[in-house]
Coordinates of C-alpha atoms in Angstrom, one line a residue:
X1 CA -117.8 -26.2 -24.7
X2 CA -120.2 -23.7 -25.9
X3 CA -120.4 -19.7 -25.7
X4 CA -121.9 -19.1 -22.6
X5 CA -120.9 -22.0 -20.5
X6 CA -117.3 -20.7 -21.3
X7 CA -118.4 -17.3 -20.2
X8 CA -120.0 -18.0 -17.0
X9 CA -116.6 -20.1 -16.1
X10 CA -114.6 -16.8 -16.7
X11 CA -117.0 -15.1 -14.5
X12 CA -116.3 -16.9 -11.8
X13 CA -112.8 -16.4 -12.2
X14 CA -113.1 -12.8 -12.2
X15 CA -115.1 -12.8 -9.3
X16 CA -112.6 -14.7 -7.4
X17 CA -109.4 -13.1 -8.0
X18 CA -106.5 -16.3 -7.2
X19 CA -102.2 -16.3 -8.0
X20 CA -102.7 -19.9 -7.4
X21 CA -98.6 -20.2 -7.0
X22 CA -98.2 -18.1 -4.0
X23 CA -100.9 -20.0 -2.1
X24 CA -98.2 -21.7 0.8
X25 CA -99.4 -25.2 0.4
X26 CA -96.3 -27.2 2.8
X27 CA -96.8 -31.0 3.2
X28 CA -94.2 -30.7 6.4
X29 CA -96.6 -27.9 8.5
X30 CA -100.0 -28.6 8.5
X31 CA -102.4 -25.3 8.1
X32 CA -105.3 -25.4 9.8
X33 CA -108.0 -22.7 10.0
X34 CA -111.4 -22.3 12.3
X35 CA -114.0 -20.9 9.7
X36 CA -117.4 -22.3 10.3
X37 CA -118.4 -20.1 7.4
X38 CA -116.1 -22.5 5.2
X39 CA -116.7 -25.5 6.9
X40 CA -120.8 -24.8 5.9
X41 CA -119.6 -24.6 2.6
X42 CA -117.7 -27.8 2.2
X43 CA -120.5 -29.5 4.1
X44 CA -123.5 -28.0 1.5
X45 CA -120.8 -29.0 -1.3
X46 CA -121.3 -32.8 -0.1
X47 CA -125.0 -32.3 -0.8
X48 CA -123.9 -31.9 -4.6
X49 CA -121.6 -34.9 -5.5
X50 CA -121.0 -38.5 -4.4
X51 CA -118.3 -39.8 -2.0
X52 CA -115.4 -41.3 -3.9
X53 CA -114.0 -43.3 -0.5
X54 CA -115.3 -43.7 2.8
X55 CA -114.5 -45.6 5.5
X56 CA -114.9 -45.2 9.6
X57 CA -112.5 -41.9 9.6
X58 CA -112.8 -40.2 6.1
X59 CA -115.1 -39.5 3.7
X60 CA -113.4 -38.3 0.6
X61 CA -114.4 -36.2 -2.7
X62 CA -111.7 -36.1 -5.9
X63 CA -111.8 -34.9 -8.4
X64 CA -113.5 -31.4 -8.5
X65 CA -111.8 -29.0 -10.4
X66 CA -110.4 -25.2 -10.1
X67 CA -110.7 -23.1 -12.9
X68 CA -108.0 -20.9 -13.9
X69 CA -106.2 -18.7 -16.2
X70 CA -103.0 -19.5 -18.4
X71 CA -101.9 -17.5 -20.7
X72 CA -105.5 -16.1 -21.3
X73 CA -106.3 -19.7 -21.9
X74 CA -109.2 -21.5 -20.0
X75 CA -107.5 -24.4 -17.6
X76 CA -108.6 -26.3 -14.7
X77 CA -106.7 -27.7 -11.7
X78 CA -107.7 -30.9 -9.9
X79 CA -108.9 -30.4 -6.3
X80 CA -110.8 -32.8 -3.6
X81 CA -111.7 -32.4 -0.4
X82 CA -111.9 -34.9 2.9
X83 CA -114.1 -34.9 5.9
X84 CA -112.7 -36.1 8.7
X85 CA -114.7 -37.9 11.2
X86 CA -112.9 -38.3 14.2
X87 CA -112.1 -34.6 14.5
X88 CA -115.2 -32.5 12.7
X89 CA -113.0 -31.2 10.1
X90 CA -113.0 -30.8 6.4
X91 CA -109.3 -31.0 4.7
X92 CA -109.0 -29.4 0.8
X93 CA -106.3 -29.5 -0.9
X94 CA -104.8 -29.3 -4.5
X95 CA -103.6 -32.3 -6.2
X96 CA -99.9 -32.1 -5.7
X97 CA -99.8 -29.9 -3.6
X98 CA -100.9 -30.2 -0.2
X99 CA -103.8 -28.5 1.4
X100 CA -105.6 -27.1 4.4
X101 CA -107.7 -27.8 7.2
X102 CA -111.3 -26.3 8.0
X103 CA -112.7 -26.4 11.5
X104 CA -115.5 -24.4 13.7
X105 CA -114.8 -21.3 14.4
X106 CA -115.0 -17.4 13.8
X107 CA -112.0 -16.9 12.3
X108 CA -111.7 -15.0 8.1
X109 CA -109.9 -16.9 6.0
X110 CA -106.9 -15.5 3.9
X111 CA -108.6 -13.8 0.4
X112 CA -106.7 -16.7 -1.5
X113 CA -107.6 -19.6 0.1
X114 CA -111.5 -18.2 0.3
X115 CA -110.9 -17.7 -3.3
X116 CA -110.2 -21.0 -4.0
X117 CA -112.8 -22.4 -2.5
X118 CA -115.3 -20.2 -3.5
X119 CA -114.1 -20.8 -7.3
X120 CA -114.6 -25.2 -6.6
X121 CA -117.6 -24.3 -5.5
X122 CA -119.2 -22.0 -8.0
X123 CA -117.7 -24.3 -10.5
X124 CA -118.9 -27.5 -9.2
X125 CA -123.0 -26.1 -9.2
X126 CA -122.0 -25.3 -13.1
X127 CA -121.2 -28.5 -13.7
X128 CA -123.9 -30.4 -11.4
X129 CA -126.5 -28.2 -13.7
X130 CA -124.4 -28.0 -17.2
X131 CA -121.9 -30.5 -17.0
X132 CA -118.9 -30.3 -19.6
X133 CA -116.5 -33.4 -20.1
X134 CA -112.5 -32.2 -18.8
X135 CA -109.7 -34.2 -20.5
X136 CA -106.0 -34.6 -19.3
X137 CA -105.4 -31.7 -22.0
X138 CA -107.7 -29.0 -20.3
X139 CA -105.9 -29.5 -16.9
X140 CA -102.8 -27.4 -16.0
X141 CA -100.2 -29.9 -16.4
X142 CA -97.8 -28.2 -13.4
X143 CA -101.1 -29.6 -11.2
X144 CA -101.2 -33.2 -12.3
X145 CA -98.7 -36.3 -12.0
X146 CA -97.1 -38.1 -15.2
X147 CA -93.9 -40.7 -16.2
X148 CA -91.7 -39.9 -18.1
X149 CA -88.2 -41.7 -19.3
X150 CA -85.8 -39.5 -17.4
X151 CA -84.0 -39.0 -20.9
X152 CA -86.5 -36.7 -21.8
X153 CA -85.7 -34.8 -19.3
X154 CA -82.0 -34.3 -18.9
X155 CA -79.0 -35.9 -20.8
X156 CA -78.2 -39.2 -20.2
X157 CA -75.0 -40.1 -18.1
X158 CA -73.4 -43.5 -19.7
X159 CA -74.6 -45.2 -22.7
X160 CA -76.3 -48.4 -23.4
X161 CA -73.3 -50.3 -24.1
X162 CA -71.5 -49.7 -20.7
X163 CA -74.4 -50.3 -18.9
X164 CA -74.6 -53.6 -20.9
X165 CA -70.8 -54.5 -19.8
X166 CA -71.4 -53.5 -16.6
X167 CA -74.1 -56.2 -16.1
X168 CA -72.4 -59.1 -17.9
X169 CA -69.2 -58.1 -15.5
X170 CA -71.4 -58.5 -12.4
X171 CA -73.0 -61.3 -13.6
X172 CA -69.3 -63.3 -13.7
X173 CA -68.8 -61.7 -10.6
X174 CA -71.7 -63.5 -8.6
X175 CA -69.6 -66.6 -8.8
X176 CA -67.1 -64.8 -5.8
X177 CA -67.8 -65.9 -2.8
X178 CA -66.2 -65.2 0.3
X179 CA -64.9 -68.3 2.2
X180 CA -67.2 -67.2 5.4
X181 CA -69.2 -64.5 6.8
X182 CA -67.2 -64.3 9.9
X183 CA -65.3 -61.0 9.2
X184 CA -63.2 -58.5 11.5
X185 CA -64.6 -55.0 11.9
X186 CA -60.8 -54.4 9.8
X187 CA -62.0 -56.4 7.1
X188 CA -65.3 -54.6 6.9
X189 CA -63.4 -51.2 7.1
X190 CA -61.0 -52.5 4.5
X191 CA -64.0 -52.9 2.1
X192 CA -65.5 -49.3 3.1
X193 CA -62.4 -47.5 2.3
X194 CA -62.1 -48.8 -1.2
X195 CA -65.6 -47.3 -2.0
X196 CA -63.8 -44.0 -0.5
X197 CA -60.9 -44.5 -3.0
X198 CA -63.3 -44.9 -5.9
X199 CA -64.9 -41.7 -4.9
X200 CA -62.1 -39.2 -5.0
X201 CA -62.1 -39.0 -1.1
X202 CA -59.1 -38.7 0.6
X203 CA -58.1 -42.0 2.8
X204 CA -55.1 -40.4 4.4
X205 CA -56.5 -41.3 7.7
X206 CA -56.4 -44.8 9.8
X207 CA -59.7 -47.1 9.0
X208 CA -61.4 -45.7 12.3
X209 CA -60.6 -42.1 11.6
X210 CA -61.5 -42.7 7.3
X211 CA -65.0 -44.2 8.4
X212 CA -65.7 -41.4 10.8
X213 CA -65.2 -38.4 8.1
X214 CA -67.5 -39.8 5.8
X215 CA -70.3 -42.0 7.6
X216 CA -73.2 -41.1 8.8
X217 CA -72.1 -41.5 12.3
X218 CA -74.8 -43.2 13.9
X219 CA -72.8 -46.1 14.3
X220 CA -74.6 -48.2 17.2
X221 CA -71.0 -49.0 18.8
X222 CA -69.4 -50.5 16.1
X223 CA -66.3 -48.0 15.6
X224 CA -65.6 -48.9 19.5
X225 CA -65.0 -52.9 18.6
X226 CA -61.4 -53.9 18.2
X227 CA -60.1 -54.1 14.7
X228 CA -59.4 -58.0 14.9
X229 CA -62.2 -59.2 16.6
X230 CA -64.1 -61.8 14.4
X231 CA -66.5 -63.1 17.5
X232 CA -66.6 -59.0 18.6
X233 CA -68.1 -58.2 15.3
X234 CA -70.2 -61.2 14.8
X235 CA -72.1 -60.8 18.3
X236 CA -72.3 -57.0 17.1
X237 CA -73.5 -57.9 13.8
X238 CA -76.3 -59.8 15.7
X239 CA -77.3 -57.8 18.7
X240 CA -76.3 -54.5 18.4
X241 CA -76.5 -53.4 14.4
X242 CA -79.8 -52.9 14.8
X243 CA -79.8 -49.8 17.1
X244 CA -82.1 -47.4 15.3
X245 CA -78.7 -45.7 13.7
X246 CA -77.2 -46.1 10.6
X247 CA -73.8 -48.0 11.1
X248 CA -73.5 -49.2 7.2
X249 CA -74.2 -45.7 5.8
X250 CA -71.0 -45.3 5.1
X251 CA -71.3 -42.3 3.0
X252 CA -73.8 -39.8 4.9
X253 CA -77.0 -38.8 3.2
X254 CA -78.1 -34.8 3.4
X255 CA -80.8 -33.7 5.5
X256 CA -83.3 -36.2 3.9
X257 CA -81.8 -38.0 1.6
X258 CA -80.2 -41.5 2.1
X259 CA -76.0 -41.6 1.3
X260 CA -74.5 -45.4 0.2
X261 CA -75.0 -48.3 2.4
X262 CA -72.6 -51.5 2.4
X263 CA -73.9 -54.0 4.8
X264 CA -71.7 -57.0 6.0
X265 CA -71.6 -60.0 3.9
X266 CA -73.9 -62.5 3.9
X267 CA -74.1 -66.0 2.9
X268 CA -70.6 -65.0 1.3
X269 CA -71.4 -61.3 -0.3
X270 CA -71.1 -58.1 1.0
X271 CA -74.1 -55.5 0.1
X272 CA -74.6 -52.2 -1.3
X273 CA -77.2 -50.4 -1.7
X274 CA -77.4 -47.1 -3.8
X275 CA -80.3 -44.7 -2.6
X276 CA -79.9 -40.9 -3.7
X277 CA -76.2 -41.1 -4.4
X278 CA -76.3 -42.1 -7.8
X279 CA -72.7 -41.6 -8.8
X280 CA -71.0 -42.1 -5.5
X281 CA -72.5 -45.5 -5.8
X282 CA -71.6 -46.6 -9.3
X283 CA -68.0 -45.4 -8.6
X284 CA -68.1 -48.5 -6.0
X285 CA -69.7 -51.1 -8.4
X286 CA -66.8 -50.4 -10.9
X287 CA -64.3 -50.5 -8.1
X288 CA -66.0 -53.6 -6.6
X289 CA -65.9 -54.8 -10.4
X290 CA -62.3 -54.6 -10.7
X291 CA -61.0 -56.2 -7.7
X292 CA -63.5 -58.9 -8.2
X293 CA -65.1 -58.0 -4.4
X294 CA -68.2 -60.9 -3.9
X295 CA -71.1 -58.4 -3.1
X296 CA -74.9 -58.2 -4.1
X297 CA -76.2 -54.6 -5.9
X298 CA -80.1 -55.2 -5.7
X299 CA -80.9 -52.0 -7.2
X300 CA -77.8 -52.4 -10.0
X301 CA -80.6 -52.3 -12.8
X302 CA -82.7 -49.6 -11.7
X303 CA -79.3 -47.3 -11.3
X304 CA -78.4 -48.2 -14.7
X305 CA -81.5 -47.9 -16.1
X306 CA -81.4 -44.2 -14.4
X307 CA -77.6 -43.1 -15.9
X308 CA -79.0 -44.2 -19.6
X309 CA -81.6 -42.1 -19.4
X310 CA -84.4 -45.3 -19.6
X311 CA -86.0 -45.1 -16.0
X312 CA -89.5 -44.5 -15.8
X313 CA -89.6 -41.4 -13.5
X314 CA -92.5 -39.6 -12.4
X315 CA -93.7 -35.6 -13.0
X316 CA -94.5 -33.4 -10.3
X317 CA -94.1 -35.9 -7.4
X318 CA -91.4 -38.2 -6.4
X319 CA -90.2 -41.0 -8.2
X320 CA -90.0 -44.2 -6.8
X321 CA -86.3 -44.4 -7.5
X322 CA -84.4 -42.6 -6.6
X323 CA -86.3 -42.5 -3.3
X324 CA -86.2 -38.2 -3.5
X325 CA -86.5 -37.6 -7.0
X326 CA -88.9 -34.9 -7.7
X327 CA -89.1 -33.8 -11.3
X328 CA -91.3 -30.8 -12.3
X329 CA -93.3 -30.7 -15.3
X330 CA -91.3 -27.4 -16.4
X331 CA -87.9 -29.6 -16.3
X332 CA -89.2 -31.9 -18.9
X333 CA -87.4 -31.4 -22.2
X334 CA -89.7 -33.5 -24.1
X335 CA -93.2 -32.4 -22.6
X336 CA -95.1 -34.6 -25.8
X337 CA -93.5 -38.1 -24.2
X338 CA -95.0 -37.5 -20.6
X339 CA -98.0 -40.0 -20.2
X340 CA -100.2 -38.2 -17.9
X341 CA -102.1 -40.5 -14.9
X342 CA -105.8 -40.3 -15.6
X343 CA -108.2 -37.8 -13.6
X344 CA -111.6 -38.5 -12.8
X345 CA -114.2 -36.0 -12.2
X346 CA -116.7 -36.6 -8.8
X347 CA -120.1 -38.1 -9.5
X348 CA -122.6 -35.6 -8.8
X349 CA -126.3 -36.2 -7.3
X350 CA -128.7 -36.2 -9.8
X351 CA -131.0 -32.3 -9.5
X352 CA -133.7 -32.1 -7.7
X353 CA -136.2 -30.4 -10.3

């Protein structure tokens, strides 16, 4: 980059003051604000670059980039904006971090936000007249999304060689199979509370009572079935499971995570399924292990892969197992073994001379 490219960049951000970490960017509450001003802006900013998408709703613009200061070093920050047919509205937001909406109307925006904007847009004429190429190492890594083995990033729980065993064990163990599928609500109960003893929990309680305390709750009627009652559980099984609750949670999730599942067994196995409860669920496989219990563990390898450290997780978003694990780029031990996803600058129009 030469001299005065580099200085007309740090003009604009002095002329746009911006703390870009207190801007309130929530992907659950959707800002919206009614600046025509703004919505001009983004509009005229169209008449600079090419669409990367469109379709019947959207028409979409990534990457354009913020510039920004860190650590008196020159860094940019990928942005993109969105205009949205069907309600004559532009939506901008940051890459990872959620946005806001423009629409008609006479209302100021907030200094930051106008800040922003104003900086994407100053920035982008630059680089439609002066263009500079921007590499994955002049972006501010907390604004983009890598992988990363998660041992880089925290100490890994169990080593290679019990992971190893525990494979080979449940390997042998798919040869159990259950004489039939046809089991009482007791038996299924029976089952449950052994992944409560293998968890510390206290089972001091009858099966009803035990599956209560710990369960999600949403049960769909099952807990109301008699304990001995093959043909009561089997027409459950068919017509009721299916509720919209969570009957087989049978160790409750938080307020949006997912807890352990252990469905029924079928064609001879019982099923359990691990989601955010790493540990809890592990607990279980050794138990189920032990007493040589027929079940399937679809996600067995992913969860070891995850205690040995050698699951591919992603950086500043969520991973796609465990279903709400969100690593930062800050929590990264080893920053250098991130590989960082690749970010593509807009096309621009060519000038008009």
């Amino acid at each position: 980059m030469n001299t005065e490219k580099e200085k007309r960049i740090w003009e604009i951000i002095e002329k746009y003051p911006l703390i870009l970490y207190l801007i309130d960017f929530n992907y659950l509450r959707e800002i919206t604000f009614k600046s025509t001003k703004i919505y001009n802006l983004l509009k005229e900013m169209e008449n600079y670059i090419y669409p990367t998408r469109e379709d019947d709703y959207v028409r979409c613009y990534f990457y354009l980039f913020l510039p920004v200061k860190v650590k008196d070093k020159l860094k940019f920050v990928p942005t993109g904006f969105c205009y949205l047919k069907e309600f004559d509205e532009y939506e901008f937001f940051v890459h990872t971090k959620g946005g806001i909406k423009i629409g008609k109307g006479d209302e100021e925006l907030p200094a930051c936000y106008n800040s922003l904007i104003m900086r994407v847009y100053e920035f982008m004429k630059l680089q439609h007249q002066d263009p500079i190429f921007i590499s994955a190492d002049d972006i501010y890594k907390h604004y983009l999304v890598g992988e990363v083995k998660l041992k880089y990033v925290t100490k890994p729980k169990m080593s290679n060689e019990e992971a190893k065993q525990i494979i080979k064990q449940y390997k042998d163990n798919l040869k159990n199979k259950l004489p039939s599928d046809d089991i009482t609500l007791r038996d299924y109960l029976e089952v449950v509370k052994i992944v409560y003893e293998a968890n510390g929990l206290n089972v001091d309680k009858d099966l009803k009572e035990l599956y209560k305390s710990y369960a999600d709750g949403r049960d769909c009627g099952m807990i109301d079935l008699p304990l001995d009652d093959k043909e009561a559980f089997k027409i459950w099984r068919n017509s009721k499971a299916h509720c919209g609750g969570h009957p087989f949670e049978i160790i409750r999730g938080g307020l949006i995570t997912y807890g352990v599942y252990l469905y029924p067994p079928r064609e001879g196995r019982y099923t359990i399924i691990a989601n955010d409860f790493i540990e809890e669920y592990i607990n279980a496989v050794k138990e189920f292990l032990r007493r040589k219990i027929p079940f399937r563990a679809p996600d067995l390898i992913d969860v070891l892969k995850y205690l040995t450290g050698e699951l591919i997780v992603k950086v500043n978003d969520y991973s796609d197992f465990p279903k709400h694990l969100f690593i930062l780029y800050s929590e990264v031990e080893n920053k250098r073994k991130i590989k960082w996803e690749e970010i593509k600058e807009v096309n621009y129009r060519r000038r008009v001379k």
